[in-house]
Short mmCIF file of C-alpha atoms in Angstrom, two decimals:
data_model
loop_
_atom_site.label_atom_id
_atom_site.label_comp_id
_atom_site.label_asym_id
_atom_site.label_seq_id
_atom_site.Cartn_x
_atom_site.Cartn_y
_atom_site.Cartn_z
CA MET A 1 -3.73 10.00 2.34
CA GLU A 2 -6.86 8.10 1.35
CA LYS A 3 -9.81 8.82 3.62
CA VAL A 4 -11.26 5.41 2.80
CA LYS A 5 -9.32 2.19 2.22
CA LEU A 6 -10.70 -0.87 0.45
CA SER A 7 -9.06 -4.28 0.25
CA ILE A 8 -10.45 -7.68 -0.77
CA ASP A 9 -8.80 -10.79 0.67
CA ASP A 10 -8.62 -14.35 -0.66
CA GLN A 11 -11.57 -15.37 1.53
CA HIS A 12 -13.84 -13.09 -0.55
CA VAL A 13 -14.08 -10.54 2.27
CA ALA A 14 -14.06 -6.83 1.43
CA TRP A 15 -12.52 -4.71 4.20
CA LEU A 16 -13.74 -1.10 4.02
CA THR A 17 -11.87 1.17 6.43
CA LEU A 18 -12.48 4.76 7.50
CA ASN A 19 -9.00 6.26 7.54
CA LYS A 20 -9.04 9.66 9.26
CA PRO A 21 -7.94 8.73 12.80
CA GLU A 22 -6.46 12.19 13.39
CA VAL A 23 -10.01 13.60 13.47
CA HIS A 24 -11.67 10.47 14.89
CA ASN A 25 -12.85 9.44 11.41
CA ALA A 26 -15.28 12.34 11.18
CA PHE A 27 -16.73 12.35 7.70
CA ASP A 28 -17.19 15.08 5.14
CA ASP A 29 -18.35 15.29 1.54
CA VAL A 30 -15.05 13.86 0.27
CA MET A 31 -15.21 10.81 2.53
CA ILE A 32 -18.88 10.27 1.65
CA ALA A 33 -18.00 10.33 -2.06
CA GLU A 34 -15.16 7.84 -1.50
CA LEU A 35 -17.46 5.55 0.50
CA LEU A 36 -20.10 5.66 -2.24
CA THR A 37 -17.50 4.70 -4.84
CA ALA A 38 -16.10 1.88 -2.70
CA LEU A 39 -19.55 0.47 -1.93
CA GLN A 40 -20.44 0.47 -5.62
CA GLN A 41 -17.20 -1.36 -6.37
CA ILE A 42 -18.04 -3.98 -3.73
CA ASN A 43 -21.58 -4.36 -5.04
CA ASP A 44 -20.35 -4.88 -8.61
CA ASP A 45 -17.68 -7.46 -7.70
CA PRO A 46 -19.07 -11.02 -7.84
CA ASP A 47 -16.01 -12.31 -5.95
CA VAL A 48 -17.00 -10.38 -2.81
CA HIS A 49 -19.17 -12.46 -0.46
CA VAL A 50 -19.18 -10.25 2.66
CA MET A 51 -18.09 -6.74 3.64
CA VAL A 52 -16.59 -5.52 6.92
CA LEU A 53 -16.84 -1.80 7.77
CA ARG A 54 -14.23 -0.67 10.30
CA SER A 55 -12.06 2.33 11.11
CA GLU A 56 -8.54 3.23 12.12
CA GLY A 57 -7.71 4.71 15.51
CA LYS A 58 -9.35 4.98 18.89
CA ASN A 59 -12.90 5.78 17.74
CA PHE A 60 -15.18 4.39 15.06
CA SER A 61 -16.36 7.83 13.96
CA ALA A 62 -17.18 11.18 15.53
CA GLY A 63 -19.88 11.78 12.91
CA ALA A 64 -19.78 14.91 10.78
CA ASP A 65 -16.52 16.82 10.36
CA LEU A 66 -16.57 20.29 11.96
CA ASN A 67 -15.24 22.07 8.89
CA TRP A 68 -17.85 20.35 6.74
CA MET A 69 -20.63 21.41 9.12
CA ARG A 70 -19.27 24.96 9.09
CA SER A 71 -19.41 25.06 5.29
CA MET A 72 -22.98 23.74 5.29
CA ALA A 73 -24.04 26.36 7.82
CA ALA A 74 -22.81 28.99 5.35
CA SER A 75 -24.62 27.39 2.38
CA ASN A 76 -28.14 28.06 1.14
CA ARG A 77 -31.05 25.64 1.45
CA GLN A 78 -30.66 24.11 -2.02
CA GLN A 79 -26.97 23.45 -1.39
CA ASN A 80 -27.91 21.78 1.89
CA VAL A 81 -30.49 19.62 0.11
CA GLU A 82 -27.86 18.47 -2.39
CA ASP A 83 -25.31 17.83 0.35
CA ALA A 84 -27.75 15.85 2.50
CA GLY A 85 -28.74 13.93 -0.61
CA GLU A 86 -25.21 12.50 -0.84
CA LEU A 87 -25.41 11.28 2.75
CA GLY A 88 -28.84 9.83 1.98
CA GLN A 89 -27.38 7.92 -0.97
CA LEU A 90 -24.59 6.60 1.24
CA MET A 91 -26.98 5.22 3.85
CA ALA A 92 -29.27 3.69 1.22
CA ARG A 93 -26.38 2.10 -0.68
CA LEU A 94 -24.92 0.60 2.50
CA ASP A 95 -28.31 -0.62 3.70
CA ASN A 96 -29.08 -2.25 0.35
CA LEU A 97 -25.60 -3.61 -0.38
CA ARG A 98 -25.85 -6.94 -2.18
CA VAL A 99 -23.63 -8.81 0.31
CA PRO A 100 -23.89 -9.25 4.09
CA THR A 101 -22.26 -6.38 5.99
CA ILE A 102 -20.59 -6.28 9.40
CA ALA A 103 -19.63 -3.12 11.29
CA LEU A 104 -16.86 -3.12 13.91
CA VAL A 105 -17.46 -0.28 16.35
CA GLN A 106 -14.64 0.60 18.71
CA GLY A 107 -14.66 3.66 20.94
CA ALA A 108 -17.25 6.29 20.07
CA ALA A 109 -19.84 6.34 17.30
CA PHE A 110 -21.58 9.71 17.16
CA GLY A 111 -24.27 11.19 14.91
CA GLY A 112 -24.10 9.89 11.36
CA ALA A 113 -21.78 7.08 12.47
CA VAL A 114 -24.73 5.56 14.33
CA GLY A 115 -26.49 5.55 10.96
CA LEU A 116 -23.60 3.64 9.37
CA ALA A 117 -23.90 0.98 12.08
CA ALA A 118 -27.70 0.84 11.73
CA CYS A 119 -27.34 0.16 7.99
CA CYS A 120 -25.13 -2.91 8.53
CA ASP A 121 -26.52 -6.42 9.00
CA ILE A 122 -24.32 -7.27 11.99
CA VAL A 123 -22.68 -4.86 14.44
CA LEU A 124 -19.94 -5.86 16.86
CA ALA A 125 -18.76 -3.58 19.65
CA ASN A 126 -16.48 -3.69 22.69
CA PRO A 127 -17.80 -3.09 26.23
CA ASP A 128 -16.26 0.38 26.29
CA SER A 129 -17.79 1.41 22.96
CA SER A 130 -20.40 4.15 23.17
CA PHE A 131 -23.03 5.74 20.95
CA CYS A 132 -24.68 9.14 20.76
CA LEU A 133 -27.32 10.71 18.55
CA SER A 134 -25.98 14.13 19.38
CA GLU A 135 -27.61 16.32 16.72
CA VAL A 136 -30.17 18.14 18.89
CA LYS A 137 -27.34 19.38 21.13
CA ILE A 138 -26.35 21.73 18.31
CA GLY A 139 -29.86 22.52 17.12
CA LEU A 140 -30.05 19.89 14.36
CA ILE A 141 -31.82 16.55 13.86
CA PRO A 142 -30.55 13.14 12.67
CA ALA A 143 -32.98 13.23 9.78
CA VAL A 144 -31.19 11.25 7.06
CA ILE A 145 -30.16 8.38 9.35
CA SER A 146 -33.44 8.27 11.28
CA PRO A 147 -35.25 5.61 9.17
CA TYR A 148 -32.44 3.14 9.79
CA VAL A 149 -31.90 4.00 13.46
CA VAL A 150 -35.62 3.90 14.32
CA ARG A 151 -36.03 0.63 12.40
CA ASN A 152 -33.28 -1.00 14.47
CA MET A 153 -33.88 0.55 17.89
CA GLY A 154 -37.65 0.94 17.79
CA SER A 155 -39.55 4.16 18.35
CA ARG A 156 -39.52 3.96 22.16
CA ALA A 157 -35.71 3.89 22.44
CA ALA A 158 -35.41 6.38 19.57
CA ARG A 159 -37.69 8.82 21.39
CA ARG A 160 -35.29 8.75 24.32
CA TYR A 161 -31.94 8.92 22.59
CA LEU A 162 -32.84 11.30 19.77
CA LEU A 163 -34.43 13.74 22.21
CA THR A 164 -31.91 13.58 25.07
CA ALA A 165 -28.76 13.26 22.93
CA GLU A 166 -27.31 11.31 25.84
CA ARG A 167 -24.40 8.96 25.36
CA PHE A 168 -25.33 5.28 25.71
CA SER A 169 -23.23 2.16 26.15
CA ALA A 170 -22.65 -0.79 23.86
CA GLU A 171 -24.73 -2.92 26.25
CA GLN A 172 -27.64 -0.49 25.96
CA ALA A 173 -27.20 -0.39 22.18
CA CYS A 174 -27.34 -4.19 22.15
CA LEU A 175 -30.45 -4.22 24.34
CA HIS A 176 -32.19 -1.88 21.90
CA GLY A 177 -31.16 -3.76 18.73
CA LEU A 178 -28.50 -1.41 17.35
CA VAL A 179 -25.59 -3.72 18.26
CA THR A 180 -25.62 -7.46 17.56
CA GLU A 181 -22.97 -8.55 20.05
CA VAL A 182 -20.73 -6.98 22.67
CA THR A 183 -17.40 -8.77 22.95
CA GLU A 184 -14.27 -8.49 25.09
CA LYS A 185 -12.18 -9.76 22.16
CA PRO A 186 -10.42 -7.43 19.73
CA LEU A 187 -13.01 -6.74 17.03
CA ASP A 188 -10.82 -7.95 14.16
CA GLU A 189 -10.61 -11.26 16.02
CA ALA A 190 -14.26 -11.44 17.07
CA VAL A 191 -15.46 -10.90 13.51
CA GLN A 192 -13.73 -14.06 12.29
CA THR A 193 -16.49 -16.30 13.71
CA PHE A 194 -19.08 -14.44 11.64
CA LEU A 195 -16.89 -14.37 8.53
CA LYS A 196 -16.30 -18.12 8.74
CA ALA A 197 -20.03 -18.74 9.04
CA ILE A 198 -21.04 -16.44 6.18
CA THR A 199 -18.31 -17.46 3.73
CA GLY A 200 -19.26 -21.11 4.31
CA ASN A 201 -22.73 -20.44 2.94
CA GLY A 202 -23.88 -20.10 -0.65
CA PRO A 203 -22.94 -16.56 -1.74
CA ALA A 204 -25.95 -16.15 -4.02
CA ALA A 205 -28.20 -17.55 -1.30
CA CYS A 206 -26.82 -15.06 1.25
CA ALA A 207 -27.44 -12.19 -1.15
CA ALA A 208 -30.97 -13.46 -1.84
CA ALA A 209 -31.66 -13.97 1.87
CA LYS A 210 -30.54 -10.42 2.64
CA ARG A 211 -32.81 -9.04 -0.10
CA LEU A 212 -35.64 -11.18 1.26
CA ILE A 213 -35.26 -9.70 4.75
CA LEU A 214 -35.29 -6.14 3.42
CA ASP A 215 -38.35 -6.84 1.27
CA VAL A 216 -40.54 -8.64 3.83
CA ALA A 217 -39.70 -6.64 6.96
CA ASP A 218 -42.68 -4.74 8.34
CA ARG A 219 -44.86 -5.85 5.41
CA PRO A 220 -48.32 -7.26 6.03
CA ILE A 221 -48.44 -11.02 5.41
CA ASP A 222 -50.93 -10.79 2.58
CA ASP A 223 -51.47 -12.72 -0.65
CA ASP A 224 -48.89 -10.59 -2.46
CA ILE A 225 -46.06 -11.26 0.00
CA ILE A 226 -46.96 -14.97 0.16
CA GLU A 227 -46.80 -15.20 -3.64
CA GLN A 228 -43.48 -13.34 -3.71
CA THR A 229 -41.91 -15.78 -1.26
CA VAL A 230 -43.25 -18.77 -3.19
CA GLN A 231 -41.67 -17.42 -6.38
CA ARG A 232 -38.35 -16.73 -4.65
CA ILE A 233 -37.92 -20.22 -3.19
CA ALA A 234 -38.82 -21.74 -6.56
CA ASP A 235 -36.31 -19.50 -8.35
CA ILE A 236 -33.45 -20.37 -6.03
CA ARG A 237 -34.23 -24.11 -5.99
CA VAL A 238 -33.72 -24.29 -9.74
CA SER A 239 -30.71 -21.92 -9.79
CA ALA A 240 -27.19 -23.28 -10.35
CA GLU A 241 -26.18 -22.62 -6.75
CA GLY A 242 -29.39 -24.05 -5.36
CA GLN A 243 -29.00 -27.23 -7.40
CA GLU A 244 -25.36 -27.57 -6.34
CA GLY A 245 -26.18 -26.98 -2.67
CA LEU A 246 -28.98 -29.55 -2.63
CA SER A 247 -26.85 -32.09 -4.51
CA ALA A 248 -23.92 -31.60 -2.14
CA PHE A 249 -26.18 -32.01 0.89
CA LEU A 250 -27.77 -35.20 -0.43
CA GLU A 251 -24.42 -36.61 -1.54
CA LYS A 252 -22.78 -35.71 1.79
CA ARG A 253 -20.00 -33.63 0.20
CA LYS A 254 -18.85 -30.03 0.31
CA PRO A 255 -20.57 -27.69 -2.13
CA ALA A 256 -18.49 -26.27 -4.97
CA TRP A 257 -18.36 -22.75 -3.52
CA LEU A 258 -16.16 -24.07 -0.67
CA ASN A 259 -13.56 -25.34 -3.13
CA HIS A 260 -12.47 -21.94 -4.45
#
């Protein structure tokens, strides 16, 4: 059975699904490799406009698989560096994916699964969803995911939850910036509002806007960043999609990307 499933629908949405419900979608080196391959496929496909990350079963993901952790405990330092490097690539690739990304978190998201959520642009959760940065409970640290988690939650909340390893609710995760919205609706239903909004926008513009956010966040507003933003708006105004979008707006018609 595939540990990761990928499908692309006729609305240009890529659905990436963790498929190990029998172990609460705990991930190992095989699943990480499959996720890396799937994310690269999504990134390289110009027909994909948005990606949804979800999972089968009761829980989003229990984090690292026990057998995988056992094998790493028996490995030497260099082997651990190489193994952690794969997880680092996964987080970076997800965080920098060309298209907007949405995570649907049901049930529990533990350890590295919190990192997956932190790397997505939008995170939806149900009221009974819960999160835990549990690594220190077993004498480890959430090192690879920490840049993304701290960026989203801020250092004050991170100091609490990384050090206590306490379980926290979807509402608390939303308060601290890890979750975008907590909804009573089934997540596959709740996500449709966001998919309709994103797929109605210019796909190249969405990709450029995402890259813009990643590039300007936490940067000083200096002459260099001002010049970069000037160049970017000029580039997209004269691009094919920018010209079509402006023309459609002025002519009070739908832009071409909504016709296919």
